[in-house]
PDB file of C-alpha atoms in Angstrom:
ATOM      1  CA  MET A   1       8.781  28.257 -12.429  1.00 53.00           C
ATOM      2  CA  GLY A   2       4.835  28.471 -12.653  1.00 54.00           C
ATOM      3  CA  PRO A   3       2.509  28.168  -9.669  1.00 56.00           C
ATOM      4  CA  GLN A   4       2.415  24.690  -8.157  1.00 54.00           C
ATOM      5  CA  PRO A   5      -0.727  22.783  -8.423  1.00 56.00           C
ATOM      6  CA  ALA A   6      -2.918  22.740  -5.176  1.00 61.00           C
ATOM      7  CA  ALA A   7      -2.973  19.371  -3.417  1.00 73.00           C
ATOM      8  CA  ARG A   8      -6.162  17.344  -3.706  1.00 89.00           C
ATOM      9  CA  SER A   9      -8.548  17.207  -0.647  1.00 92.00           C
ATOM     10  CA  ILE A  10      -9.404  14.008   1.311  1.00 93.00           C
ATOM     11  CA  LYS A  11     -12.950  15.557   0.902  1.00 94.00           C
ATOM     12  CA  LEU A  12     -12.816  13.714  -2.504  1.00 95.00           C
ATOM     13  CA  TYR A  13     -13.194  10.521  -0.612  1.00 97.00           C
ATOM     14  CA  GLU A  14     -15.668   9.152   2.126  1.00 97.00           C
ATOM     15  CA  LYS A  15     -14.228   6.942   4.688  1.00 96.00           C
ATOM     16  CA  VAL A  16     -16.296   3.626   5.074  1.00 96.00           C
ATOM     17  CA  GLU A  17     -14.375   2.091   7.939  1.00 95.00           C
ATOM     18  CA  GLN A  18     -10.944   1.746   9.536  1.00 93.00           C
ATOM     19  CA  VAL A  19      -9.404  -1.404   8.242  1.00 89.00           C
ATOM     20  CA  GLY A  20      -5.920  -1.463   9.943  1.00 83.00           C
ATOM     21  CA  GLU A  21      -3.313   0.454  11.840  1.00 82.00           C
ATOM     22  CA  GLY A  22       0.273  -0.008  11.979  1.00 73.00           C
ATOM     23  CA  THR A  23       3.610   1.710  12.825  1.00 70.00           C
ATOM     24  CA  TYR A  24       3.284   4.133  10.168  1.00 70.00           C
ATOM     25  CA  GLY A  25      -0.390   4.980  10.391  1.00 77.00           C
ATOM     26  CA  GLN A  26      -3.871   4.253  10.095  1.00 88.00           C
ATOM     27  CA  VAL A  27      -5.580   2.629   6.892  1.00 90.00           C
ATOM     28  CA  TYR A  28      -9.300   3.266   5.894  1.00 95.00           C
ATOM     29  CA  LYS A  29     -11.544   1.757   3.364  1.00 95.00           C
ATOM     30  CA  ALA A  30     -13.026   4.707   1.375  1.00 97.00           C
ATOM     31  CA  ARG A  31     -15.030   5.436  -1.635  1.00 97.00           C
ATOM     32  CA  ALA A  32     -14.246   8.005  -4.316  1.00 97.00           C
ATOM     33  CA  LYS A  33     -17.114  10.490  -4.364  1.00 97.00           C
ATOM     34  CA  GLU A  34     -17.010  11.151  -8.060  1.00 95.00           C
ATOM     35  CA  SER A  35     -16.381   7.568  -9.472  1.00 96.00           C
ATOM     36  CA  GLY A  36     -17.589   5.282  -6.460  1.00 96.00           C
ATOM     37  CA  GLU A  37     -14.305   3.532  -6.639  1.00 95.00           C
ATOM     38  CA  ILE A  38     -13.125   1.867  -3.516  1.00 94.00           C
ATOM     39  CA  VAL A  39      -9.743   2.819  -2.346  1.00 95.00           C
ATOM     40  CA  ALA A  40      -7.544   2.363   0.559  1.00 93.00           C
ATOM     41  CA  LEU A  41      -6.414   5.637   2.491  1.00 95.00           C
ATOM     42  CA  LYS A  42      -3.274   5.415   4.380  1.00 92.00           C
ATOM     43  CA  ARG A  43      -3.273   8.251   6.941  1.00 91.00           C
ATOM     44  CA  VAL A  44       0.518   9.064   7.325  1.00 87.00           C
ATOM     45  CA  ARG A  45       1.319   9.163  11.196  1.00 78.00           C
ATOM     46  CA  MET A  46       2.646  12.768  12.186  1.00 73.00           C
ATOM     47  CA  ASP A  47       2.059  12.707  15.826  1.00 67.00           C
ATOM     48  CA  ASN A  48       5.679  12.123  16.718  1.00 66.00           C
ATOM     49  CA  GLU A  49       6.953  14.795  14.233  1.00 63.00           C
ATOM     50  CA  LYS A  50       8.005  18.041  15.773  1.00 66.00           C
ATOM     51  CA  GLU A  51       8.593  19.522  12.234  1.00 68.00           C
ATOM     52  CA  GLY A  52       8.661  18.344   8.868  1.00 74.00           C
ATOM     53  CA  PHE A  53       7.291  15.075   7.297  1.00 79.00           C
ATOM     54  CA  PRO A  54       8.396  11.481   8.373  1.00 79.00           C
ATOM     55  CA  ILE A  55      11.434  10.104   6.285  1.00 80.00           C
ATOM     56  CA  THR A  56       9.689   6.855   6.375  1.00 80.00           C
ATOM     57  CA  ALA A  57       6.675   8.136   4.469  1.00 84.00           C
ATOM     58  CA  ILE A  58       8.869  10.006   2.081  1.00 84.00           C
ATOM     59  CA  ARG A  59      10.654   6.644   1.402  1.00 84.00           C
ATOM     60  CA  GLU A  60       7.658   4.814   0.857  1.00 84.00           C
ATOM     61  CA  ILE A  61       5.998   7.292  -1.435  1.00 88.00           C
ATOM     62  CA  LYS A  62       9.294   7.634  -3.639  1.00 87.00           C
ATOM     63  CA  ILE A  63       9.519   3.827  -3.794  1.00 85.00           C
ATOM     64  CA  LEU A  64       5.634   3.404  -4.634  1.00 88.00           C
ATOM     65  CA  LYS A  65       5.773   6.103  -7.303  1.00 88.00           C
ATOM     66  CA  VAL A  66       8.452   4.201  -9.547  1.00 85.00           C
ATOM     67  CA  LEU A  67       7.086   0.752  -9.079  1.00 87.00           C
ATOM     68  CA  ASN A  68       4.297  -0.391 -11.413  1.00 90.00           C
ATOM     69  CA  HIS A  69       3.567  -4.339 -11.233  1.00 91.00           C
ATOM     70  CA  LYS A  70       0.497  -6.227 -11.042  1.00 89.00           C
ATOM     71  CA  ASN A  71       1.659  -7.973  -7.604  1.00 88.00           C
ATOM     72  CA  ILE A  72       2.304  -4.719  -5.783  1.00 88.00           C
ATOM     73  CA  VAL A  73      -0.231  -2.375  -4.405  1.00 87.00           C
ATOM     74  CA  ARG A  74      -0.343   0.806  -6.367  1.00 89.00           C
ATOM     75  CA  LEU A  75      -0.131   4.377  -5.145  1.00 92.00           C
ATOM     76  CA  LYS A  76      -2.799   6.257  -6.925  1.00 94.00           C
ATOM     77  CA  GLU A  77      -2.219  10.033  -5.378  1.00 94.00           C
ATOM     78  CA  ILE A  78      -1.576  12.002  -2.251  1.00 94.00           C
ATOM     79  CA  VAL A  79      -4.294  13.902  -0.733  1.00 95.00           C
ATOM     80  CA  THR A  80      -4.507  16.199   2.258  1.00 90.00           C
ATOM     81  CA  SER A  81      -6.858  17.374   4.866  1.00 89.00           C
ATOM     82  CA  GLU A  82      -7.320  20.805   6.791  1.00 84.00           C
ATOM     83  CA  ALA A  83      -5.545  21.469  10.021  1.00 77.00           C
ATOM     84  CA  THR A  84      -7.808  20.369  13.054  1.00 75.00           C
ATOM     85  CA  ASP A  85      -7.570  19.852  16.651  1.00 73.00           C
ATOM     86  CA  PHE A  86      -7.528  15.974  15.704  1.00 69.00           C
ATOM     87  CA  ASN A  87      -4.301  16.249  13.813  1.00 63.00           C
ATOM     88  CA  GLN A  88      -2.782  18.906  16.317  1.00 68.00           C
ATOM     89  CA  GLY A  89      -3.380  21.851  13.841  1.00 71.00           C
ATOM     90  CA  LYS A  90      -0.875  20.423  11.232  1.00 73.00           C
ATOM     91  CA  GLY A  91      -3.505  18.950   8.765  1.00 79.00           C
ATOM     92  CA  SER A  92      -3.035  15.287   7.566  1.00 86.00           C
ATOM     93  CA  ILE A  93      -1.449  13.564   4.569  1.00 89.00           C
ATOM     94  CA  TYR A  94      -3.070  10.508   3.060  1.00 94.00           C
ATOM     95  CA  MET A  95      -1.799   7.966   0.377  1.00 93.00           C
ATOM     96  CA  VAL A  96      -4.544   6.868  -1.846  1.00 96.00           C
ATOM     97  CA  MET A  97      -3.965   3.259  -2.756  1.00 92.00           C
ATOM     98  CA  GLU A  98      -5.602   0.446  -4.549  1.00 89.00           C
ATOM     99  CA  TYR A  99      -7.866  -1.380  -2.062  1.00 89.00           C
ATOM    100  CA  CYS A 100      -7.565  -4.993  -1.491  1.00 84.00           C
ATOM    101  CA  ASP A 101     -10.388  -7.220  -0.095  1.00 81.00           C
ATOM    102  CA  HIS A 102      -8.374  -9.330   2.443  1.00 78.00           C
ATOM    103  CA  ASP A 103      -4.899 -10.024   3.658  1.00 76.00           C
ATOM    104  CA  LEU A 104      -3.740 -13.695   3.947  1.00 76.00           C
ATOM    105  CA  THR A 105      -3.591 -13.391   7.793  1.00 77.00           C
ATOM    106  CA  GLY A 106      -7.066 -12.488   8.274  1.00 77.00           C
ATOM    107  CA  LEU A 107      -8.281 -15.212   5.934  1.00 78.00           C
ATOM    108  CA  SER A 108      -6.271 -17.856   7.758  1.00 79.00           C
ATOM    109  CA  ASP A 109      -7.564 -16.519  11.194  1.00 82.00           C
ATOM    110  CA  MET A 110     -11.245 -16.957   9.768  1.00 84.00           C
ATOM    111  CA  GLY A 111     -10.282 -20.597   9.262  1.00 85.00           C
ATOM    112  CA  HIS A 112      -9.944 -20.507   5.533  1.00 83.00           C
ATOM    113  CA  ARG A 113      -7.857 -23.252   4.273  1.00 85.00           C
ATOM    114  CA  PHE A 114      -5.840 -22.747   1.126  1.00 82.00           C
ATOM    115  CA  SER A 115      -5.549 -25.469  -1.365  1.00 86.00           C
ATOM    116  CA  PRO A 116      -2.143 -26.581  -2.685  1.00 90.00           C
ATOM    117  CA  GLY A 117      -2.846 -24.913  -5.927  1.00 87.00           C
ATOM    118  CA  GLN A 118      -3.858 -21.761  -4.205  1.00 85.00           C
ATOM    119  CA  ILE A 119      -0.664 -21.756  -2.172  1.00 84.00           C
ATOM    120  CA  LYS A 120       1.380 -22.390  -5.240  1.00 89.00           C
ATOM    121  CA  CYS A 121      -0.363 -19.407  -7.143  1.00 86.00           C
ATOM    122  CA  TYR A 122       0.173 -17.083  -4.339  1.00 84.00           C
ATOM    123  CA  MET A 123       3.804 -17.814  -3.862  1.00 86.00           C
ATOM    124  CA  ARG A 124       4.410 -17.518  -7.620  1.00 90.00           C
ATOM    125  CA  GLN A 125       2.778 -13.924  -7.465  1.00 88.00           C
ATOM    126  CA  LEU A 126       4.617 -13.115  -4.238  1.00 86.00           C
ATOM    127  CA  LEU A 127       8.026 -14.102  -5.967  1.00 89.00           C
ATOM    128  CA  GLU A 128       7.068 -12.500  -9.318  1.00 92.00           C
ATOM    129  CA  GLY A 129       6.394  -9.182  -7.229  1.00 88.00           C
ATOM    130  CA  LEU A 130       9.654  -9.581  -5.141  1.00 87.00           C
ATOM    131  CA  THR A 131      11.677 -10.320  -8.299  1.00 90.00           C
ATOM    132  CA  TYR A 132      10.296  -7.004  -9.918  1.00 90.00           C
ATOM    133  CA  CYS A 133      11.206  -5.176  -6.624  1.00 87.00           C
ATOM    134  CA  HIS A 134      14.834  -6.590  -6.645  1.00 86.00           C
ATOM    135  CA  ASN A 135      15.143  -5.816 -10.531  1.00 90.00           C
ATOM    136  CA  ASN A 136      14.218  -2.372  -9.677  1.00 86.00           C
ATOM    137  CA  ARG A 137      16.853  -2.224  -6.729  1.00 85.00           C
ATOM    138  CA  ILE A 138      14.075  -2.226  -3.922  1.00 84.00           C
ATOM    139  CA  LEU A 139      14.300  -4.429  -0.890  1.00 80.00           C
ATOM    140  CA  HIS A 140      11.184  -4.896   1.024  1.00 78.00           C
ATOM    141  CA  ARG A 141      12.804  -5.769   4.335  1.00 70.00           C
ATOM    142  CA  ASP A 142       9.579  -6.829   6.236  1.00 71.00           C
ATOM    143  CA  ILE A 143       8.070  -9.748   4.562  1.00 71.00           C
ATOM    144  CA  LYS A 144       5.093 -10.867   6.536  1.00 65.00           C
ATOM    145  CA  VAL A 145       1.754 -12.625   5.885  1.00 63.00           C
ATOM    146  CA  ARG A 146      -0.161  -9.409   6.683  1.00 61.00           C
ATOM    147  CA  HIS A 147       1.695  -7.478   4.287  1.00 58.00           C
ATOM    148  CA  LYS A 148       0.243  -9.706   1.575  1.00 59.00           C
ATOM    149  CA  LEU A 149      -3.133  -8.553   0.353  1.00 62.00           C
ATOM    150  CA  LEU A 150      -5.784 -10.260  -1.851  1.00 59.00           C
ATOM    151  CA  LEU A 151      -7.514  -8.511  -4.596  1.00 57.00           C
ATOM    152  CA  CYS A 152     -10.617 -10.232  -6.093  1.00 53.00           C
ATOM    153  CA  PRO A 153     -11.131  -9.022  -9.590  1.00 50.00           C
ATOM    154  CA  THR A 154     -13.753 -10.667 -11.775  1.00 40.00           C
ATOM    155  CA  HIS A 155     -12.671 -11.946 -15.216  1.00 43.00           C
ATOM    156  CA  GLY A 156     -15.818 -12.891 -17.010  1.00 46.00           C
ATOM    157  CA  SER A 157     -17.635 -15.431 -14.858  1.00 45.00           C
ATOM    158  CA  GLN A 158     -14.428 -16.592 -13.034  1.00 47.00           C
ATOM    159  CA  PRO A 159     -13.498 -14.725  -9.916  1.00 49.00           C
ATOM    160  CA  ARG A 160      -9.743 -14.499  -9.862  1.00 60.00           C
ATOM    161  CA  THR A 161      -7.519 -13.845  -6.814  1.00 70.00           C
ATOM    162  CA  ARG A 162      -4.314 -11.566  -7.305  1.00 76.00           C
ATOM    163  CA  THR A 163      -1.832 -11.224  -4.378  1.00 77.00           C
ATOM    164  CA  ARG A 164      -0.379  -7.784  -3.955  1.00 79.00           C
ATOM    165  CA  ILE A 165       2.721  -6.827  -1.904  1.00 77.00           C
ATOM    166  CA  VAL A 166       2.357  -4.041   0.302  1.00 77.00           C
ATOM    167  CA  LEU A 167       5.586  -1.919   0.420  1.00 68.00           C
ATOM    168  CA  HIS A 168       6.114   0.448   3.241  1.00 67.00           C
ATOM    169  CA  GLY A 169       8.560   2.689   5.061  1.00 64.00           C
ATOM    170  CA  ALA A 170      10.770  -0.127   5.901  1.00 67.00           C
ATOM    171  CA  SER A 171      11.600  -0.826   2.218  1.00 71.00           C
ATOM    172  CA  ARG A 172      14.711   0.559   0.931  1.00 66.00           C
ATOM    173  CA  ARG A 173      16.373   1.261  -2.534  1.00 73.00           C
ATOM    174  CA  MET A 174      19.565  -0.591  -2.908  1.00 73.00           C
ATOM    175  CA  ARG A 175      22.893   1.051  -3.734  1.00 77.00           C
ATOM    176  CA  GLY A 176      26.069  -0.388  -5.281  1.00 62.00           C
ATOM    177  CA  PRO A 177      26.267  -3.134  -7.833  1.00 58.00           C
ATOM    178  CA  LEU A 178      23.997  -6.013  -8.072  1.00 56.00           C
ATOM    179  CA  ALA A 179      25.385  -9.467  -7.815  1.00 55.00           C
ATOM    180  CA  GLU A 180      26.116 -11.199 -10.983  1.00 50.00           C
ATOM    181  CA  ARG A 181      23.413 -13.735 -12.147  1.00 47.00           C
TER     182      ARG A 181
END
């Protein structure tokens, strides 16, 4: 086998702000220095790992690499940082994902009221994403409002909102035969 390509560096991105933190790590809004694209950087939590890489992160990466659907957050790449005192001399691993402006919990907490039409649209998108996951033998296992993100791309002069499902380390690949339809 030939030489393995070097991992790309976190230095390709500029962190704008921390936008979340969960069981599996911190999430930052960031800007790609070269293109200006806004992305989400999810730092894989390694503090409890004595050696090796967290199985939950391995599972999440493997699942996200095979899924490609308009209603599932896309994994763009994996980048690394150098070892520092901040990361106990181990370096950090970041998942670079598409950035979404809001989550449904945040909008609701800000007092946003969803119209019946919006609710129907978001539910349809959620069910389409889950159907795609299930057809690809993936179980989400942690459906929560905060795991549903909203991306607001512009189509002409009409802004449209797209619901994206966030998959994570609790997601699992199903084994065995699927039930008959």
